[in-house]
């Protein structure tokens, strides 16, 4: 009888603990959803020779950025993908995730965009690949002077 009572007590404690964990999880999910609400949206366009790059950035309540990047270059097929990142000082460090047309493989490239006034400048940096993931090399400077793409603010296209 004593083992039965002890078993019931242990099961009750485990049940109550799991309810507490569910409540904490719901609170965490609510806080995360609140932080991921879009506060503002800004669109940019860069044109270089026959290339056009459209960028849409959503600023989230938690300070991070998400958006879309559409690259139409003369030398390769159009790339449409998503961008996620955050500002560190005046530089947006982000990841650009895209799929080449006719291919199912996802690619992820790091980007660095310097904010100068209302403009964004896509920098050139040395990349390294570690375990299949591309990174900007930390000890190497990013060149924001000799670049192709300088983004000017643009009207956001409604979709």
Tab-separated table of N, CA and C in Angstrom:
chain	number	residue	atom	x	y	z
A	1	UNK	N	0.835	-1.193	0.000
A	1	UNK	CA	0.000	0.000	0.000
A	1	UNK	C	0.879	1.257	0.000
A	2	UNK	N	1.952	1.160	0.750
A	2	UNK	CA	2.848	2.314	0.861
A	2	UNK	C	3.466	2.640	-0.507
A	3	UNK	N	3.851	1.599	-1.287
A	3	UNK	CA	4.421	1.810	-2.611
A	3	UNK	C	3.399	2.439	-3.554
A	4	UNK	N	2.145	2.077	-3.401
A	4	UNK	CA	1.093	2.631	-4.231
A	4	UNK	C	0.913	4.122	-3.955
A	5	UNK	N	0.913	4.501	-2.690
A	5	UNK	CA	0.765	5.912	-2.311
A	5	UNK	C	1.974	6.704	-2.811
A	6	UNK	N	3.179	6.152	-2.635
A	6	UNK	CA	4.389	6.823	-3.084
A	6	UNK	C	4.379	6.997	-4.603
A	7	UNK	N	3.941	5.995	-5.323
A	7	UNK	CA	3.842	6.079	-6.780
A	7	UNK	C	2.854	7.159	-7.206
A	8	UNK	N	1.711	7.230	-6.532
A	8	UNK	CA	0.705	8.258	-6.848
A	8	UNK	C	1.253	9.658	-6.590
A	9	UNK	N	1.984	9.837	-5.499
A	9	UNK	CA	2.563	11.145	-5.164
A	9	UNK	C	3.578	11.546	-6.228
A	10	UNK	N	4.440	10.623	-6.614
A	10	UNK	CA	5.454	10.919	-7.628
A	10	UNK	C	4.799	11.283	-8.953
A	11	UNK	N	3.785	10.537	-9.385
A	11	UNK	CA	3.087	10.848	-10.627
A	11	UNK	C	2.392	12.210	-10.562
A	12	UNK	N	1.846	12.562	-9.407
A	12	UNK	CA	1.188	13.857	-9.239
A	12	UNK	C	2.190	14.992	-9.359
A	13	UNK	N	3.359	14.827	-8.737
A	13	UNK	CA	4.403	15.858	-8.802
A	13	UNK	C	4.881	16.026	-10.238
A	14	UNK	N	5.095	14.920	-10.944
A	14	UNK	CA	5.531	14.990	-12.345
A	14	UNK	C	4.463	15.685	-13.189
A	15	UNK	N	3.202	15.362	-12.971
A	15	UNK	CA	2.110	15.995	-13.712
A	15	UNK	C	2.048	17.488	-13.468
A	16	UNK	N	2.182	17.910	-12.219
A	16	UNK	CA	2.164	19.337	-11.898
A	16	UNK	C	3.363	20.050	-12.509
A	17	UNK	N	4.529	19.411	-12.473
A	17	UNK	CA	5.723	20.016	-13.050
A	17	UNK	C	5.573	20.213	-14.547
A	18	UNK	N	4.989	19.241	-15.231
A	18	UNK	CA	4.811	19.375	-16.675
A	18	UNK	C	3.831	20.497	-17.001
A	19	UNK	N	2.837	20.714	-16.147
A	19	UNK	CA	1.917	21.841	-16.356
A	19	UNK	C	2.661	23.158	-16.229
A	20	UNK	N	3.558	23.257	-15.238
A	20	UNK	CA	4.358	24.471	-15.074
A	20	UNK	C	5.229	24.702	-16.303
A	21	UNK	N	5.834	23.623	-16.828
A	21	UNK	CA	6.668	23.754	-18.020
A	21	UNK	C	5.855	24.228	-19.209
A	22	UNK	N	4.618	23.735	-19.353
A	22	UNK	CA	3.751	24.186	-20.439
A	22	UNK	C	3.445	25.672	-20.313
A	23	UNK	N	3.186	26.135	-19.091
A	23	UNK	CA	2.906	27.558	-18.866
A	23	UNK	C	4.130	28.401	-19.215
A	24	UNK	N	5.307	27.951	-18.785
A	24	UNK	CA	6.535	28.695	-19.093
A	24	UNK	C	6.778	28.730	-20.596
A	25	UNK	N	6.519	27.623	-21.265
A	25	UNK	CA	6.705	27.546	-22.710
A	25	UNK	C	5.757	28.503	-23.428
A	26	UNK	N	4.505	28.571	-22.955
A	26	UNK	CA	3.535	29.488	-23.558
A	26	UNK	C	3.968	30.933	-23.357
A	27	UNK	N	4.475	31.263	-22.163
A	27	UNK	CA	4.969	32.616	-21.897
A	27	UNK	C	6.148	32.946	-22.801
A	28	UNK	N	7.070	31.989	-22.958
A	28	UNK	CA	8.230	32.176	-23.818
A	28	UNK	C	7.801	32.390	-25.262
A	29	UNK	N	6.885	31.561	-25.748
A	29	UNK	CA	6.402	31.691	-27.127
A	29	UNK	C	5.700	33.025	-27.353
A	30	UNK	N	4.937	33.482	-26.358
A	30	UNK	CA	4.249	34.774	-26.475
A	30	UNK	C	5.255	35.911	-26.530
A	31	UNK	N	6.285	35.848	-25.682
A	31	UNK	CA	7.321	36.885	-25.677
A	31	UNK	C	8.092	36.880	-26.993
A	32	UNK	N	8.385	35.708	-27.522
A	32	UNK	CA	9.103	35.591	-28.790
A	32	UNK	C	8.266	36.163	-29.927
A	33	UNK	N	6.975	35.833	-29.952
A	33	UNK	CA	6.083	36.352	-30.997
A	33	UNK	C	5.983	37.873	-30.915
A	34	UNK	N	5.953	38.403	-29.711
A	34	UNK	CA	5.896	39.855	-29.530
A	34	UNK	C	7.155	40.515	-30.077
A	35	UNK	N	8.306	39.905	-29.828
A	35	UNK	CA	9.578	40.446	-30.306
A	35	UNK	C	9.725	40.342	-31.812
A	36	UNK	N	8.985	39.428	-32.442
A	36	UNK	CA	9.087	39.232	-33.877
A	36	UNK	C	8.045	40.013	-34.665
A	37	UNK	N	7.356	40.933	-34.033
A	37	UNK	CA	6.398	41.774	-34.741
A	37	UNK	C	7.148	42.829	-35.547
A	38	UNK	N	6.684	43.066	-36.767
A	38	UNK	CA	7.317	44.047	-37.649
A	38	UNK	C	6.959	45.455	-37.189
A	39	UNK	N	8.000	46.262	-36.961
A	39	UNK	CA	7.819	47.650	-36.527
A	39	UNK	C	7.805	48.577	-37.743
A	40	UNK	N	8.721	48.326	-38.697
A	40	UNK	CA	8.772	49.155	-39.900
A	40	UNK	C	9.333	48.353	-41.066
A	41	UNK	N	9.046	48.837	-42.270
A	41	UNK	CA	9.533	48.205	-43.494
A	41	UNK	C	10.163	49.274	-44.375
A	42	UNK	N	11.361	48.981	-44.881
A	42	UNK	CA	12.070	49.893	-45.769
A	42	UNK	C	12.538	49.118	-46.983
A	43	UNK	N	12.396	49.730	-48.157
A	43	UNK	CA	12.825	49.084	-49.392
A	43	UNK	C	13.968	49.867	-50.027
A	44	UNK	N	14.835	49.132	-50.713
A	44	UNK	CA	16.006	49.719	-51.356
A	44	UNK	C	16.162	49.108	-52.740
A	45	UNK	N	16.880	49.840	-53.615
A	45	UNK	CA	17.183	49.346	-54.958
A	45	UNK	C	18.608	49.763	-55.296
A	46	UNK	N	19.355	48.806	-55.873
A	46	UNK	CA	20.702	49.078	-56.353
A	46	UNK	C	20.775	48.686	-57.820
A	47	UNK	N	21.373	49.564	-58.635
A	47	UNK	CA	21.537	49.287	-60.056
A	47	UNK	C	23.011	49.459	-60.395
A	48	UNK	N	23.574	48.441	-61.046
A	48	UNK	CA	24.961	48.489	-61.490
A	48	UNK	C	25.008	47.872	-62.881
A	49	UNK	N	25.352	48.675	-63.871
A	49	UNK	CA	25.357	48.266	-65.272
A	49	UNK	C	24.022	47.606	-65.613
A	50	UNK	N	23.995	46.285	-65.931
A	50	UNK	CA	22.740	45.611	-66.288
A	50	UNK	C	22.158	44.840	-65.102
A	51	UNK	N	22.720	45.014	-63.928
A	51	UNK	CA	22.262	44.301	-62.729
A	51	UNK	C	21.307	45.183	-61.926
A	52	UNK	N	20.292	44.544	-61.357
A	52	UNK	CA	19.353	45.229	-60.463
A	52	UNK	C	19.149	44.354	-59.230
A	53	UNK	N	19.249	44.976	-58.065
A	53	UNK	CA	19.048	44.257	-56.813
A	53	UNK	C	17.999	45.017	-56.005
A	54	UNK	N	16.930	44.308	-55.627
A	54	UNK	CA	15.867	44.883	-54.800
A	54	UNK	C	15.969	44.278	-53.404
A	55	UNK	N	15.888	45.132	-52.397
A	55	UNK	CA	16.008	44.706	-51.008
A	55	UNK	C	14.847	45.267	-50.206
A	56	UNK	N	14.183	44.400	-49.463
A	56	UNK	CA	13.098	44.812	-48.568
A	56	UNK	C	13.485	44.377	-47.165
A	57	UNK	N	13.577	45.340	-46.241
A	57	UNK	CA	13.972	45.046	-44.862
A	57	UNK	C	12.825	45.340	-43.910
A	58	UNK	N	12.508	44.359	-43.081
A	58	UNK	CA	11.519	44.518	-42.023
A	58	UNK	C	12.267	44.617	-40.699
A	59	UNK	N	12.067	45.713	-39.979
A	59	UNK	CA	12.670	45.860	-38.661
A	59	UNK	C	11.693	45.292	-37.647
A	60	UNK	N	12.169	44.351	-36.844
A	60	UNK	CA	11.335	43.706	-35.839
A	60	UNK	C	11.450	44.432	-34.515
A	61	UNK	N	10.480	44.197	-33.658
A	61	UNK	CA	10.436	44.851	-32.352
A	61	UNK	C	11.669	44.519	-31.515
A	62	UNK	N	12.232	43.318	-31.712
A	62	UNK	CA	13.408	42.916	-30.946
A	62	UNK	C	14.712	43.460	-31.532
A	63	UNK	N	14.627	44.287	-32.587
A	63	UNK	CA	15.803	44.922	-33.171
A	63	UNK	C	16.419	44.162	-34.330
A	64	UNK	N	16.007	42.934	-34.553
A	64	UNK	CA	16.553	42.152	-35.661
A	64	UNK	C	15.854	42.550	-36.957
A	65	UNK	N	16.422	42.108	-38.063
A	65	UNK	CA	15.884	42.430	-39.375
A	65	UNK	C	15.615	41.160	-40.164
A	66	UNK	N	14.539	41.188	-40.929
A	66	UNK	CA	14.231	40.120	-41.876
A	66	UNK	C	13.845	40.792	-43.176
A	67	UNK	N	13.735	40.024	-44.228
A	67	UNK	CA	13.302	40.630	-45.481
A	67	UNK	C	13.578	39.756	-46.669
A	68	UNK	N	13.533	40.378	-47.849
A	68	UNK	CA	13.720	39.678	-49.115
A	68	UNK	C	14.788	40.391	-49.931
A	69	UNK	N	15.554	39.598	-50.669
A	69	UNK	CA	16.576	40.140	-51.562
A	69	UNK	C	16.397	39.466	-52.914
A	70	UNK	N	16.229	40.279	-53.961
A	70	UNK	CA	15.984	39.796	-55.314
A	70	UNK	C	17.110	40.317	-56.197
A	71	UNK	N	17.967	39.394	-56.694
A	71	UNK	CA	19.114	39.777	-57.518
A	71	UNK	C	18.877	39.382	-58.972
A	72	UNK	N	18.840	40.378	-59.837
A	72	UNK	CA	18.744	40.141	-61.278
A	72	UNK	C	20.073	40.585	-61.876
A	73	UNK	N	20.931	39.613	-62.176
A	73	UNK	CA	22.234	39.936	-62.744
A	73	UNK	C	22.300	39.447	-64.179
A	74	UNK	N	23.062	40.155	-64.995
A	74	UNK	CA	23.162	39.805	-66.413
A	74	UNK	C	23.892	38.489	-66.605
A	75	UNK	N	24.802	38.140	-65.711
A	75	UNK	CA	25.649	36.964	-65.898
A	75	UNK	C	25.058	35.669	-65.353
A	76	UNK	N	24.006	35.740	-64.552
A	76	UNK	CA	23.466	34.511	-63.955
A	76	UNK	C	21.952	34.615	-63.804
A	77	UNK	N	21.289	33.481	-63.500
A	77	UNK	CA	19.839	33.511	-63.321
A	77	UNK	C	19.444	34.356	-62.107
A	78	UNK	N	18.220	34.814	-62.121
A	78	UNK	CA	17.691	35.625	-61.025
A	78	UNK	C	17.687	34.813	-59.728
A	79	UNK	N	18.105	35.459	-58.657
A	79	UNK	CA	18.106	34.817	-57.338
A	79	UNK	C	17.115	35.559	-56.453
A	80	UNK	N	16.189	34.815	-55.882
A	80	UNK	CA	15.223	35.384	-54.959
A	80	UNK	C	15.374	34.646	-53.645
A	81	UNK	N	15.572	35.397	-52.575
A	81	UNK	CA	15.765	34.741	-51.295
A	81	UNK	C	15.404	35.628	-50.125
A	82	UNK	N	15.673	35.098	-48.947
A	82	UNK	CA	15.360	35.800	-47.703
A	82	UNK	C	16.639	36.262	-47.029
A	83	UNK	N	16.502	37.334	-46.281
A	83	UNK	CA	17.634	37.895	-45.563
A	83	UNK	C	17.248	38.027	-44.090
A	84	UNK	N	18.164	37.671	-43.209
A	84	UNK	CA	17.968	37.842	-41.772
A	84	UNK	C	19.265	38.348	-41.177
A	85	UNK	N	19.160	39.231	-40.205
A	85	UNK	CA	20.376	39.747	-39.582
A	85	UNK	C	20.084	40.813	-38.557
A	86	UNK	N	21.146	41.530	-38.203
A	86	UNK	CA	21.006	42.614	-37.237
A	86	UNK	C	22.144	43.607	-37.423
A	87	UNK	N	21.888	44.839	-36.995
A	87	UNK	CA	22.898	45.876	-37.056
A	87	UNK	C	23.849	45.735	-35.883
A	88	UNK	N	25.130	45.900	-36.183
A	88	UNK	CA	26.164	46.057	-35.158
A	88	UNK	C	26.827	47.379	-35.486
A	89	UNK	N	26.466	48.392	-34.722
A	89	UNK	CA	26.915	49.742	-35.048
A	89	UNK	C	26.184	50.211	-36.292
A	90	UNK	N	26.949	50.649	-37.306
A	90	UNK	CA	26.341	51.128	-38.549
A	90	UNK	C	26.366	50.070	-39.654
A	91	UNK	N	26.705	48.827	-39.312
A	91	UNK	CA	26.811	47.763	-40.310
A	91	UNK	C	25.793	46.660	-40.040
A	92	UNK	N	25.053	46.321	-41.086
A	92	UNK	CA	24.093	45.224	-41.016
A	92	UNK	C	24.812	43.940	-41.422
A	93	UNK	N	24.910	43.010	-40.496
A	93	UNK	CA	25.462	41.695	-40.792
A	93	UNK	C	24.285	40.747	-40.949
A	94	UNK	N	24.204	40.107	-42.106
A	94	UNK	CA	23.025	39.300	-42.411
A	94	UNK	C	23.417	38.041	-43.169
A	95	UNK	N	22.468	37.125	-43.238
A	95	UNK	CA	22.591	35.927	-44.052
A	95	UNK	C	21.538	35.987	-45.147
A	96	UNK	N	21.956	35.673	-46.359
A	96	UNK	CA	21.075	35.652	-47.516
A	96	UNK	C	20.875	34.191	-47.909
A	97	UNK	N	19.661	33.692	-47.769
A	97	UNK	CA	19.337	32.306	-48.082
A	97	UNK	C	18.512	32.294	-49.362
A	98	UNK	N	18.983	31.533	-50.368
A	98	UNK	CA	18.292	31.509	-51.654
A	98	UNK	C	18.437	30.144	-52.302
A	99	UNK	N	17.598	29.911	-53.315
A	99	UNK	CA	17.643	28.698	-54.123
A	99	UNK	C	17.793	29.147	-55.567
A	100	UNK	N	18.771	28.584	-56.262
A	100	UNK	CA	18.926	28.897	-57.683
A	100	UNK	C	17.768	28.284	-58.463
A	101	UNK	N	17.259	28.974	-59.497
A	101	UNK	CA	16.168	28.423	-60.295
A	101	UNK	C	16.555	27.064	-60.887
A	102	UNK	N	15.629	26.104	-60.825
A	102	UNK	CA	15.875	24.772	-61.355
A	102	UNK	C	16.703	23.897	-60.437
A	103	UNK	N	16.934	24.355	-59.217
A	103	UNK	CA	17.753	23.612	-58.268
A	103	UNK	C	17.039	23.630	-56.921
A	104	UNK	N	17.138	22.573	-56.161
A	104	UNK	CA	16.477	22.537	-54.854
A	104	UNK	C	17.456	22.772	-53.711
A	105	UNK	N	18.737	22.912	-54.019
A	105	UNK	CA	19.737	23.130	-52.983
A	105	UNK	C	19.648	24.560	-52.463
A	106	UNK	N	19.583	24.705	-51.140
A	106	UNK	CA	19.573	26.029	-50.528
A	106	UNK	C	20.998	26.503	-50.317
A	107	UNK	N	21.238	27.758	-50.640
A	107	UNK	CA	22.534	28.388	-50.417
A	107	UNK	C	22.366	29.482	-49.376
A	108	UNK	N	23.392	29.684	-48.572
A	108	UNK	CA	23.352	30.722	-47.551
A	108	UNK	C	24.667	31.486	-47.612
A	109	UNK	N	24.585	32.772	-47.924
A	109	UNK	CA	25.767	33.614	-48.020
A	109	UNK	C	25.706	34.725	-46.978
A	110	UNK	N	26.839	35.028	-46.366
A	110	UNK	CA	26.870	36.158	-45.438
A	110	UNK	C	26.958	37.474	-46.215
A	111	UNK	N	26.331	38.505	-45.677
A	111	UNK	CA	26.375	39.842	-46.270
A	111	UNK	C	26.735	40.863	-45.194
A	112	UNK	N	27.385	41.927	-45.623
A	112	UNK	CA	27.641	43.067	-44.746
A	112	UNK	C	27.225	44.318	-45.504
A	113	UNK	N	26.304	45.076	-44.937
A	113	UNK	CA	25.800	46.293	-45.569
A	113	UNK	C	26.062	47.466	-44.635
A	114	UNK	N	26.812	48.447	-45.109
A	114	UNK	CA	27.131	49.639	-44.333
A	114	UNK	C	26.058	50.690	-44.561
A	115	UNK	N	25.532	51.254	-43.481
A	115	UNK	CA	24.511	52.301	-43.590
A	115	UNK	C	25.219	53.657	-43.552
A	116	UNK	N	25.052	54.419	-44.654
A	116	UNK	CA	25.592	55.779	-44.750
A	116	UNK	C	24.428	56.698	-45.073
A	117	UNK	N	23.960	57.420	-44.076
A	117	UNK	CA	22.783	58.244	-44.265
A	117	UNK	C	21.582	57.362	-44.538
A	118	UNK	N	20.934	57.581	-45.677
A	118	UNK	CA	19.779	56.767	-46.071
A	118	UNK	C	20.176	55.590	-46.954
A	119	UNK	N	21.454	55.522	-47.358
A	119	UNK	CA	21.909	54.492	-48.281
A	119	UNK	C	22.483	53.290	-47.545
A	120	UNK	N	22.489	52.149	-48.230
A	120	UNK	CA	23.171	50.945	-47.768
A	120	UNK	C	24.189	50.558	-48.828
A	121	UNK	N	25.381	50.173	-48.393
A	121	UNK	CA	26.445	49.780	-49.312
A	121	UNK	C	26.811	48.327	-49.029
A	122	UNK	N	26.689	47.479	-50.049
A	122	UNK	CA	27.019	46.064	-49.911
A	122	UNK	C	28.529	45.908	-50.010
A	123	UNK	N	29.131	45.462	-48.917
A	123	UNK	CA	30.581	45.340	-48.855
A	123	UNK	C	31.105	44.052	-49.456
A	124	UNK	N	32.395	44.095	-49.797
A	124	UNK	CA	33.118	42.916	-50.279
A	124	UNK	C	34.041	42.461	-49.174
A	125	UNK	N	33.888	41.213	-48.772
A	125	UNK	CA	34.750	40.671	-47.730
A	125	UNK	C	35.230	39.288	-48.106
A	126	UNK	N	36.328	38.896	-47.474
A	126	UNK	CA	36.859	37.566	-47.715
A	126	UNK	C	36.006	36.557	-46.958
A	127	UNK	N	35.625	35.488	-47.674
A	127	UNK	CA	34.783	34.458	-47.060
A	127	UNK	C	35.585	33.186	-46.848
A	128	UNK	N	35.182	32.466	-45.824
A	128	UNK	CA	35.728	31.129	-45.598
A	128	UNK	C	34.566	30.189	-45.375
A	129	UNK	N	34.769	28.937	-45.728
A	129	UNK	CA	33.724	27.931	-45.547
A	129	UNK	C	34.209	26.932	-44.505
A	130	UNK	N	33.419	26.794	-43.447
A	130	UNK	CA	33.726	25.855	-42.386
A	130	UNK	C	32.537	24.929	-42.218
A	131	UNK	N	32.786	23.651	-42.384
A	131	UNK	CA	31.739	22.630	-42.254
A	131	UNK	C	30.531	22.951	-43.131
A	132	UNK	N	30.792	23.449	-44.328
A	132	UNK	CA	29.736	23.714	-45.295
A	132	UNK	C	29.006	25.030	-45.122
A	133	UNK	N	29.444	25.854	-44.166
A	133	UNK	CA	28.793	27.135	-43.921
A	133	UNK	C	29.771	28.259	-44.230
A	134	UNK	N	29.325	29.252	-45.020
A	134	UNK	CA	30.177	30.376	-45.396
A	134	UNK	C	30.110	31.464	-44.331
A	135	UNK	N	31.270	32.019	-44.013
A	135	UNK	CA	31.393	33.106	-43.037
A	135	UNK	C	32.296	34.182	-43.610
A	136	UNK	N	32.101	35.425	-43.170
A	136	UNK	CA	33.066	36.478	-43.462
A	136	UNK	C	34.232	36.288	-42.500
A	137	UNK	N	35.456	36.362	-43.014
A	137	UNK	CA	36.639	36.183	-42.176
A	137	UNK	C	36.728	37.364	-41.210
A	138	UNK	N	36.810	37.058	-39.913
A	138	UNK	CA	36.744	38.096	-38.879
A	138	UNK	C	37.920	39.054	-38.891
A	139	UNK	N	39.131	38.566	-39.168
A	139	UNK	CA	40.319	39.417	-39.084
A	139	UNK	C	40.597	40.210	-40.350
A	140	UNK	N	39.810	40.010	-41.383
A	140	UNK	CA	40.000	40.699	-42.659
A	140	UNK	C	38.979	41.824	-42.789
A	141	UNK	N	39.417	43.006	-43.177
A	141	UNK	CA	38.474	44.126	-43.306
A	141	UNK	C	37.518	43.932	-44.483
A	142	UNK	N	36.349	44.515	-44.349
A	142	UNK	CA	35.345	44.489	-45.408
A	142	UNK	C	35.484	45.785	-46.190
A	143	UNK	N	35.584	45.669	-47.507
A	143	UNK	CA	35.753	46.834	-48.380
A	143	UNK	C	34.378	47.393	-48.742
A	144	UNK	N	34.145	48.649	-48.346
A	144	UNK	CA	32.893	49.321	-48.689
A	144	UNK	C	33.121	50.439	-49.712
A	145	UNK	N	34.361	50.560	-50.236
A	145	UNK	CA	34.681	51.608	-51.200
A	145	UNK	C	34.567	51.116	-52.645
A	146	UNK	N	35.233	50.021	-52.972
A	146	UNK	CA	35.247	49.474	-54.334
A	146	UNK	C	34.164	48.414	-54.460
A	147	UNK	N	32.918	48.873	-54.596
A	147	UNK	CA	31.783	47.953	-54.591
A	147	UNK	C	30.896	48.186	-55.816
A	148	UNK	N	30.071	47.184	-56.115
A	148	UNK	CA	29.109	47.292	-57.211
A	148	UNK	C	27.789	47.885	-56.742
A	149	UNK	N	27.301	47.420	-55.595
A	149	UNK	CA	25.919	47.704	-55.228
A	149	UNK	C	25.814	48.705	-54.086
A	150	UNK	N	25.260	49.865	-54.441
A	150	UNK	CA	24.934	50.899	-53.457
A	150	UNK	C	23.425	51.087	-53.525
A	151	UNK	N	22.772	50.801	-52.416
A	151	UNK	CA	21.309	50.805	-52.367
A	151	UNK	C	20.780	52.180	-51.989
A	152	UNK	N	19.823	52.650	-52.784
A	152	UNK	CA	19.094	53.876	-52.480
A	152	UNK	C	17.703	53.494	-51.994
A	153	UNK	N	17.115	54.297	-51.107
A	153	UNK	CA	15.732	54.003	-50.680
A	153	UNK	C	14.801	53.995	-51.905
A	154	UNK	N	13.827	53.103	-51.871
A	154	UNK	CA	12.881	52.967	-52.986
A	154	UNK	C	11.492	52.705	-52.440
A	155	UNK	N	10.503	52.862	-53.311
A	155	UNK	CA	9.132	52.532	-52.930
A	155	UNK	C	9.000	51.012	-52.846
A	156	UNK	N	8.301	50.552	-51.849
A	156	UNK	CA	8.068	49.121	-51.707
A	156	UNK	C	6.977	48.687	-52.682
A	157	UNK	N	7.243	47.622	-53.404
A	157	UNK	CA	6.248	47.071	-54.334
A	157	UNK	C	5.237	46.278	-53.526
A	158	UNK	N	3.979	46.516	-53.784
A	158	UNK	CA	2.910	45.797	-53.069
A	158	UNK	C	2.741	44.421	-53.685
A	159	UNK	N	2.675	43.407	-52.829
A	159	UNK	CA	2.436	42.049	-53.312
A	159	UNK	C	1.415	41.381	-52.455
